[in-house]
């Protein structure tokens, strides 16, 4: 990795997800590759969910950020396979999520099975740390989140679900 | 050349299925029985429309690379085809979605049953498609399968909850089965373009999927204390639709038809 590529990766740390603004695209693990030839840059990203409306905004913000820094032309391309997984989220990203009040994804890949009425995963409340929590809905305010409630502090919270 | 046209038709069929069901689901946005379920179905709509976009983008790519075979085609104005022109500027007879997807929402029971039938189909379909020979379709399927797994689990749980619920909810689910089950055979009846592509490994062979789908439906219906239902209505994949699709398109396409190229 040369100096320019390093610099671009660090600039991408500033590009955040408009729906979860504490996370950068690096934290999310959606940047798959950065290619540089002189000032021309190609950033390869992978979508989180097929219909995620944030992806268009993210692609635009990446372009703007790099153009402002004097790079160009900037191309943002998309790759679908291998499909994005929450396992690509950085540990730092998970910590930021928790601090923001969103429970980070647990390593248990619950999406892989179709078992019905599955045992609620033990998700720690991001506020009080209690595991005495209950799922309210598998689909939360955005595609990537589920809605939970803490039975101890009684607060509802979002869980960034495994994918 | 023939394979290219079949691949275009197949990709449009996959896109149309996802778009039309996604649009139907989006009609519930703001009208769901409770906020959490309104959001859940809206999320499913979003996933499906996202999948539709990926398929339309691929179809547009294939169409734009194909020399104009039919100069009178409405897709052939000399301008490049886009995902938007495919969604907004084709007519009912150009749409290749299954009849199941275009059915009206009815009550919540009919909507979740339609979703369950379709998600179970998509679950097995994408499971096979991700191993297929067309790299783009395989990649879309790999991505979408994760989403569909959630849809299948959610809709299965609702079918059971309502089927095995009160006398009223059970009766409504039985009625929904009566209305929708006759439309499910079409899912597994290959259209001409599916048959020709399946031989080359480019489309999923639907025949083996059917028994797996039936098995899944049987299991869920057993828990839901619902009876089966059978029958057969087909034609959607070849552009012969029920009257419902015309109304849906009239609403969905109105803006782009009235104000071509309009953006905001
Ligand atoms: Zn708590």
Coordinates of C-alpha atoms and ligand atoms in Angstrom, one line a residue:
Chain A
X1 CA 0.0 0.0 0.0
X2 CA 1.5 3.3 -1.0
X3 CA 1.2 6.7 0.7
X4 CA -1.6 8.0 -1.5
X5 CA -3.7 4.9 -0.9
X6 CA -3.1 5.2 2.8
X7 CA -4.2 8.8 2.7
X8 CA -7.4 7.9 0.9
X9 CA -8.2 5.1 3.4
X10 CA -7.8 7.7 6.1
X11 CA -10.0 10.2 4.3
X12 CA -12.7 7.5 4.0
X13 CA -12.7 7.4 7.9
X14 CA -14.5 10.8 7.6
X15 CA -17.3 9.6 5.4
X16 CA -20.2 8.5 7.6
X17 CA -23.4 6.5 7.1
X18 CA -26.2 9.1 6.9
X19 CA -28.5 6.7 8.8
X20 CA -26.1 5.8 11.6
X21 CA -23.8 8.9 11.6
X22 CA -21.4 7.6 14.2
X23 CA -20.2 4.9 11.8
X24 CA -17.8 5.6 9.0
X25 CA -17.8 3.6 5.8
X26 CA -14.6 2.0 7.2
X27 CA -16.3 1.0 10.4
X28 CA -19.2 -0.5 8.4
X29 CA -16.8 -2.6 6.4
X30 CA -18.3 -1.6 3.1
X31 CA -15.1 -0.4 1.4
X32 CA -13.7 -3.4 -0.5
X33 CA -10.9 -1.7 -2.4
X34 CA -9.1 1.5 -3.2
X35 CA -7.3 1.9 -6.5
X36 CA -5.1 4.9 -7.4
X37 CA -3.5 5.9 -10.6
X38 CA -1.9 9.4 -10.2
X39 CA -4.8 11.5 -9.1
X40 CA -7.5 9.2 -10.4
X41 CA -9.2 7.1 -7.7
X42 CA -11.6 4.2 -7.8
X43 CA -13.3 3.2 -4.6
X44 CA -15.1 -0.1 -4.6
X45 CA -17.9 -0.5 -2.1
X46 CA -20.5 -3.2 -1.4
X47 CA -24.0 -2.4 -0.4
X48 CA -25.3 -3.4 3.1
X49 CA -28.8 -4.2 1.9
X50 CA -30.1 -4.3 -1.7
X51 CA -32.6 -1.5 -1.0
X52 CA -30.5 0.6 1.4
X53 CA -31.3 4.2 0.5
X54 CA -28.1 5.4 2.2
X55 CA -25.9 3.8 -0.5
X56 CA -26.5 6.5 -3.1
X57 CA -25.7 9.2 -0.5
X58 CA -22.6 7.4 0.7
X59 CA -21.3 7.0 -2.9
X60 CA -21.9 10.7 -3.5
X61 CA -20.2 11.7 -0.2
X62 CA -17.1 9.6 -1.1
X63 CA -16.8 11.4 -4.4
X64 CA -17.2 14.8 -2.9
X65 CA -14.7 14.2 -0.1
X66 CA -12.0 13.0 -2.5
X67 CA -12.7 15.7 -5.1
X68 CA -12.4 18.3 -2.4
X69 CA -9.0 16.9 -1.5
X70 CA -7.8 17.4 -5.1
X71 CA -8.2 13.9 -6.4
X72 CA -10.0 13.2 -9.6
X73 CA -11.5 11.8 -11.6
X74 CA -13.2 9.8 -8.7
X75 CA -15.1 6.7 -9.5
X76 CA -17.2 4.8 -7.0
X77 CA -18.1 1.3 -8.1
X78 CA -20.2 -1.4 -6.5
X79 CA -19.5 -5.0 -6.1
X80 CA -22.1 -7.4 -4.8
X81 CA -20.2 -10.6 -4.2
X82 CA -19.0 -11.6 -1.7
X83 CA -22.1 -10.2 0.0
X84 CA -21.6 -7.8 2.9
X85 CA -21.7 -9.3 6.4
X86 CA -21.8 -7.6 9.8
X87 CA -18.6 -9.6 10.5
X88 CA -16.8 -6.9 8.4
X89 CA -17.7 -4.2 10.9
X90 CA -14.7 -3.1 12.8
X91 CA -14.4 -3.5 16.6
X92 CA -14.1 0.2 16.9
X93 CA -17.3 0.6 14.9
X94 CA -19.1 -1.8 17.3
X95 CA -17.9 0.3 20.3
X96 CA -19.1 3.5 18.7
X97 CA -22.5 1.9 18.1
X98 CA -22.8 0.9 21.7
X99 CA -21.8 4.4 22.9
X100 CA -24.4 5.8 20.5
X101 CA -27.2 3.7 22.1
X102 CA -27.4 1.0 19.4
X103 CA -26.6 -2.6 20.4
X104 CA -23.9 -3.9 18.0
X105 CA -24.3 -7.1 16.1
X106 CA -23.4 -10.3 18.0
X107 CA -21.2 -12.8 16.3
X108 CA -24.0 -15.4 16.3
X109 CA -25.2 -15.4 12.6
X110 CA -28.9 -15.7 13.3
X111 CA -29.9 -14.7 9.7
X112 CA -28.5 -18.0 8.4
X113 CA -31.4 -20.1 9.6
X114 CA -35.1 -20.0 9.0
X115 CA -36.1 -21.4 12.3
X116 CA -39.4 -19.9 13.3
X117 CA -40.1 -18.1 16.6
X118 CA -36.4 -18.4 17.3
X119 CA -35.1 -18.0 20.8
X120 CA -34.5 -14.3 21.3
X121 CA -30.8 -13.7 21.1
X122 CA -29.2 -12.4 24.3
X123 CA -28.6 -8.8 23.3
X124 CA -27.1 -6.5 26.0
X125 CA -28.9 -3.2 26.6
X126 CA -26.6 -0.5 25.3
X127 CA -27.6 1.7 28.2
X128 CA -27.5 -0.4 31.4
X129 CA -25.7 -3.5 30.0
X130 CA -28.5 -5.8 31.1
X131 CA -29.1 -9.0 29.1
X132 CA -32.7 -9.0 30.3
X133 CA -34.0 -7.7 27.0
X134 CA -36.7 -8.7 24.6
X135 CA -37.2 -8.3 20.8
X136 CA -40.1 -6.1 19.8
X137 CA -39.7 -6.3 16.1
X138 CA -37.3 -7.9 13.7
X139 CA -37.4 -4.8 11.5
X140 CA -36.4 -1.5 13.0
X141 CA -36.1 2.1 11.8
X142 CA -33.8 1.1 9.0
X143 CA -33.2 -2.2 7.1
X144 CA -30.1 -3.0 9.2
X145 CA -31.7 -2.7 12.6
X146 CA -34.2 -4.6 14.9
X147 CA -36.1 -3.1 17.7
X148 CA -35.6 -4.3 21.3
X149 CA -36.6 -3.3 24.8
X150 CA -34.7 -3.6 28.0
X151 CA -36.8 -5.2 30.8
X152 CA -34.6 -3.6 33.5
X153 CA -34.2 0.0 32.5
X154 CA -37.4 -0.2 30.4
X155 CA -35.8 1.7 27.5
X156 CA -36.4 0.6 23.9
X157 CA -33.3 0.4 21.8
X158 CA -32.1 -0.5 18.3
X159 CA -30.1 -3.6 17.6
X160 CA -27.8 -3.6 14.6
X161 CA -28.7 -7.0 13.4
X162 CA -26.5 -9.8 12.1
X163 CA -26.4 -10.1 8.4
Chain B
X1 CA -28.6 -13.8 -29.8
X2 CA -31.6 -15.9 -28.7
X3 CA -29.9 -16.7 -25.5
X4 CA -29.3 -13.0 -25.0
X5 CA -33.0 -12.2 -25.5
X6 CA -33.9 -15.0 -23.1
X7 CA -31.5 -13.7 -20.5
X8 CA -33.0 -10.2 -20.9
X9 CA -36.6 -11.6 -20.5
X10 CA -35.5 -13.7 -17.5
X11 CA -33.8 -10.8 -15.8
X12 CA -36.9 -8.6 -16.4
X13 CA -39.1 -11.4 -15.0
X14 CA -37.0 -11.5 -11.8
X15 CA -37.0 -7.7 -11.6
X16 CA -40.8 -7.4 -12.2
X17 CA -41.6 -9.9 -9.5
X18 CA -39.6 -8.0 -7.0
X19 CA -40.8 -4.6 -8.1
X20 CA -44.5 -5.4 -8.2
X21 CA -44.6 -7.2 -4.9
X22 CA -42.5 -4.5 -3.4
X23 CA -44.9 -1.8 -4.7
X24 CA -47.9 -3.7 -3.3
X25 CA -46.2 -4.0 0.1
X26 CA -45.4 -0.3 0.0
X27 CA -49.1 0.4 -0.2
X28 CA -49.3 -0.6 3.4
X29 CA -46.8 2.1 4.5
X30 CA -48.7 4.3 6.9
X31 CA -51.6 1.9 7.1
X32 CA -50.1 -1.1 9.0
X33 CA -52.0 -2.6 11.9
X34 CA -49.4 -1.4 14.4
X35 CA -46.3 0.8 13.9
X36 CA -43.7 -2.0 14.3
X37 CA -45.4 -4.2 11.6
X38 CA -46.0 -1.2 9.3
X39 CA -42.2 -0.6 9.5
X40 CA -41.5 -4.3 9.0
X41 CA -43.5 -4.6 5.8
X42 CA -42.1 -1.3 4.6
X43 CA -38.6 -2.7 5.1
X44 CA -39.5 -5.8 3.2
X45 CA -40.9 -3.5 0.4
X46 CA -37.6 -1.7 0.4
X47 CA -35.5 -4.9 0.2
X48 CA -37.7 -6.1 -2.8
X49 CA -37.4 -2.8 -4.6
X50 CA -33.7 -2.8 -4.0
X51 CA -33.5 -6.3 -5.5
X52 CA -35.6 -5.1 -8.5
X53 CA -33.2 -2.2 -9.1
X54 CA -30.2 -4.6 -9.2
X55 CA -32.0 -6.8 -11.8
X56 CA -33.2 -3.8 -13.8
X57 CA -29.7 -2.4 -13.9
X58 CA -28.4 -5.7 -15.3
X59 CA -31.3 -5.9 -17.8
X60 CA -30.6 -2.4 -19.0
X61 CA -26.9 -3.3 -19.4
X62 CA -27.9 -6.3 -21.5
X63 CA -30.4 -4.4 -23.6
X64 CA -28.1 -1.5 -24.3
X65 CA -25.4 -4.0 -25.5
X66 CA -27.9 -5.7 -27.9
X67 CA -28.3 -4.3 -31.4
X68 CA -31.8 -3.1 -32.0
X69 CA -33.7 -6.2 -33.1
X70 CA -37.1 -4.5 -33.2
X71 CA -36.9 -0.9 -34.2
X72 CA -40.6 -0.4 -33.2
X73 CA -40.0 -1.6 -29.6
X74 CA -41.1 1.0 -27.1
X75 CA -37.7 0.4 -25.4
X76 CA -36.0 1.5 -28.6
X77 CA -36.2 5.3 -28.8
X78 CA -32.5 5.6 -29.7
X79 CA -31.7 6.5 -26.1
X80 CA -30.2 4.2 -23.6
X81 CA -32.5 2.1 -21.5
X82 CA -32.2 2.6 -17.8
X83 CA -33.6 0.9 -14.7
X84 CA -36.1 3.7 -14.5
X85 CA -37.4 3.4 -18.1
X86 CA -37.8 -0.3 -17.5
X87 CA -39.9 0.3 -14.4
X88 CA -41.9 3.3 -15.4
X89 CA -42.3 3.1 -19.2
X90 CA -43.4 -0.4 -20.0
X91 CA -47.0 -1.5 -20.3
X92 CA -48.8 -4.3 -18.5
X93 CA -48.2 -6.8 -21.3
X94 CA -44.4 -6.2 -21.1
X95 CA -44.3 -7.1 -17.4
X96 CA -43.3 -10.7 -16.7
X97 CA -44.1 -10.9 -13.0
X98 CA -46.1 -13.8 -11.6
X99 CA -49.8 -13.2 -11.0
X100 CA -49.3 -13.8 -7.3
X101 CA -47.2 -10.6 -7.0
X102 CA -49.8 -8.3 -8.5
X103 CA -52.8 -9.4 -6.4
X104 CA -54.4 -6.7 -4.3
X105 CA -53.4 -6.5 -0.6
X106 CA -56.8 -7.4 0.9
X107 CA -56.5 -7.7 4.7
X108 CA -53.3 -8.2 6.7
X109 CA -53.8 -12.0 6.5
X110 CA -53.9 -12.0 2.7
X111 CA -50.8 -9.8 2.5
X112 CA -48.7 -11.9 4.9
X113 CA -49.8 -15.1 3.1
X114 CA -48.9 -13.7 -0.3
X115 CA -45.5 -12.7 1.2
X116 CA -45.0 -16.2 2.7
X117 CA -45.8 -18.0 -0.6
X118 CA -43.5 -15.7 -2.4
X119 CA -40.6 -15.5 0.1
X120 CA -40.6 -19.3 0.4
X121 CA -40.3 -19.4 -3.5
X122 CA -37.6 -16.7 -3.5
X123 CA -35.7 -18.5 -0.7
X124 CA -35.2 -21.7 -2.7
X125 CA -34.9 -19.8 -6.0
X126 CA -32.0 -17.6 -4.9
X127 CA -30.4 -20.5 -3.0
X128 CA -30.0 -22.2 -6.4
X129 CA -29.4 -19.0 -8.4
X130 CA -26.3 -18.0 -6.4
X131 CA -24.7 -21.2 -7.8
X132 CA -25.7 -20.4 -11.3
X133 CA -23.5 -19.8 -14.3
X134 CA -24.4 -16.1 -14.8
X135 CA -22.1 -14.3 -12.4
X136 CA -24.2 -11.1 -12.1
X137 CA -27.4 -13.0 -11.3
X138 CA -25.5 -15.2 -8.9
X139 CA -24.1 -12.2 -7.1
X140 CA -27.6 -10.5 -6.8
X141 CA -29.0 -13.8 -5.5
X142 CA -26.3 -14.2 -2.9
X143 CA -26.9 -10.7 -1.6
X144 CA -30.7 -11.0 -1.7
X145 CA -30.9 -14.4 -0.1
X146 CA -29.9 -12.9 3.3
X147 CA -32.8 -10.5 3.0
X148 CA -35.3 -13.1 1.9
X149 CA -34.4 -15.3 4.9
X150 CA -35.7 -12.6 7.1
X151 CA -38.8 -12.2 5.0
X152 CA -39.5 -15.9 5.1
X153 CA -39.2 -16.1 8.8
X154 CA -41.3 -13.0 9.4
X155 CA -44.1 -14.1 7.1
X156 CA -44.1 -17.7 8.3
X157 CA -44.5 -16.5 11.9
X158 CA -47.5 -14.3 10.9
X159 CA -49.2 -17.1 8.9
X160 CA -48.9 -19.3 12.0
X161 CA -50.0 -16.6 14.4
X162 CA -53.1 -15.8 12.4
X163 CA -54.0 -19.3 11.3
X164 CA -53.6 -20.7 14.8
X165 CA -55.2 -17.5 16.3
X166 CA -58.8 -16.6 16.9
X167 CA -61.7 -18.0 15.0
X168 CA -61.9 -14.8 13.0
X169 CA -58.2 -14.7 12.1
X170 CA -58.3 -18.4 11.2
X171 CA -61.3 -17.9 8.9
X172 CA -59.7 -15.0 7.2
X173 CA -56.5 -17.0 6.6
X174 CA -58.5 -19.8 5.1
X175 CA -60.2 -17.3 2.8
X176 CA -56.8 -15.9 1.8
X177 CA -55.6 -19.5 1.0
X178 CA -58.6 -19.9 -1.2
X179 CA -57.8 -16.8 -3.1
X180 CA -54.1 -17.1 -3.5
X181 CA -53.1 -20.8 -3.6
X182 CA -54.4 -21.2 -7.2
X183 CA -51.8 -18.6 -8.2
X184 CA -48.8 -20.5 -6.8
X185 CA -48.5 -23.1 -9.5
X186 CA -47.3 -20.5 -11.9
X187 CA -44.1 -19.9 -9.8
X188 CA -42.9 -23.3 -10.8
X189 CA -44.1 -23.5 -14.4
X190 CA -41.2 -22.3 -16.5
X191 CA -41.8 -19.8 -19.2
X192 CA -40.1 -20.3 -22.6
X193 CA -37.2 -18.1 -21.6
X194 CA -36.7 -20.0 -18.3
X195 CA -36.7 -23.4 -20.2
X196 CA -34.1 -22.4 -22.7
X197 CA -31.8 -20.8 -20.1
X198 CA -32.1 -23.6 -17.6
X199 CA -30.7 -26.0 -20.1
X200 CA -27.6 -23.9 -20.3
X201 CA -27.4 -23.5 -16.5
X202 CA -28.2 -19.8 -16.8
X203 CA -31.6 -19.9 -15.1
X204 CA -32.8 -22.0 -12.2
X205 CA -34.5 -25.2 -13.0
X206 CA -37.8 -24.7 -11.3
X207 CA -39.1 -28.3 -11.2
X208 CA -36.9 -29.5 -8.3
X209 CA -37.8 -26.4 -6.3
X210 CA -41.5 -27.2 -6.2
X211 CA -41.3 -30.1 -3.8
X212 CA -39.1 -28.2 -1.4
X213 CA -41.5 -25.3 -1.5
X214 CA -44.5 -27.5 -0.9
X215 CA -42.7 -29.1 2.0
X216 CA -42.1 -25.8 3.6
X217 CA -45.7 -24.6 3.0
X218 CA -47.0 -27.9 4.5
X219 CA -44.9 -27.5 7.6
X220 CA -46.0 -23.9 8.2
X221 CA -49.7 -24.7 7.4
X222 CA -49.6 -27.6 9.9
X223 CA -48.5 -25.3 12.6
X224 CA -51.0 -22.7 11.5
X225 CA -53.8 -25.3 11.4
X226 CA -54.6 -24.3 7.8
X227 CA -55.8 -26.6 5.0
X228 CA -53.9 -26.6 1.6
X229 CA -55.8 -25.4 -1.4
X230 CA -54.9 -25.9 -5.0
X231 CA -55.8 -25.0 -8.6
X232 CA -54.0 -23.2 -11.3
X233 CA -54.0 -19.7 -12.9
X234 CA -51.0 -18.8 -15.0
X235 CA -49.9 -16.4 -17.7
X236 CA -48.2 -13.5 -15.8
X237 CA -44.7 -14.6 -16.8
X238 CA -45.7 -14.3 -20.5
X239 CA -47.4 -10.9 -20.0
X240 CA -51.0 -12.1 -19.6
X241 CA -52.1 -10.5 -16.3
X242 CA -55.1 -10.2 -14.1
X243 CA -56.9 -6.8 -14.1
X244 CA -55.1 -5.8 -11.0
X245 CA -51.7 -5.0 -12.7
X246 CA -53.1 -2.3 -14.9
X247 CA -54.4 -0.3 -11.9
X248 CA -51.1 -0.8 -10.0
X249 CA -49.1 0.5 -13.0
X250 CA -51.5 3.4 -13.6
X251 CA -50.6 4.6 -10.1
X252 CA -46.9 3.7 -10.0
X253 CA -46.1 5.1 -13.5
X254 CA -48.3 8.1 -13.5
X255 CA -45.7 10.8 -12.7
X256 CA -43.1 9.6 -15.3
X257 CA -45.8 9.3 -17.9
X258 CA -47.3 12.7 -17.2
X259 CA -43.9 14.4 -16.8
X260 CA -41.4 12.4 -18.7
X261 CA -37.9 12.6 -17.3
X262 CA -39.1 14.3 -14.1
X263 CA -36.6 14.3 -11.2
X264 CA -36.7 15.7 -7.7
Ligands
LIG1 ZN1 -31.3 -1.3 30.0

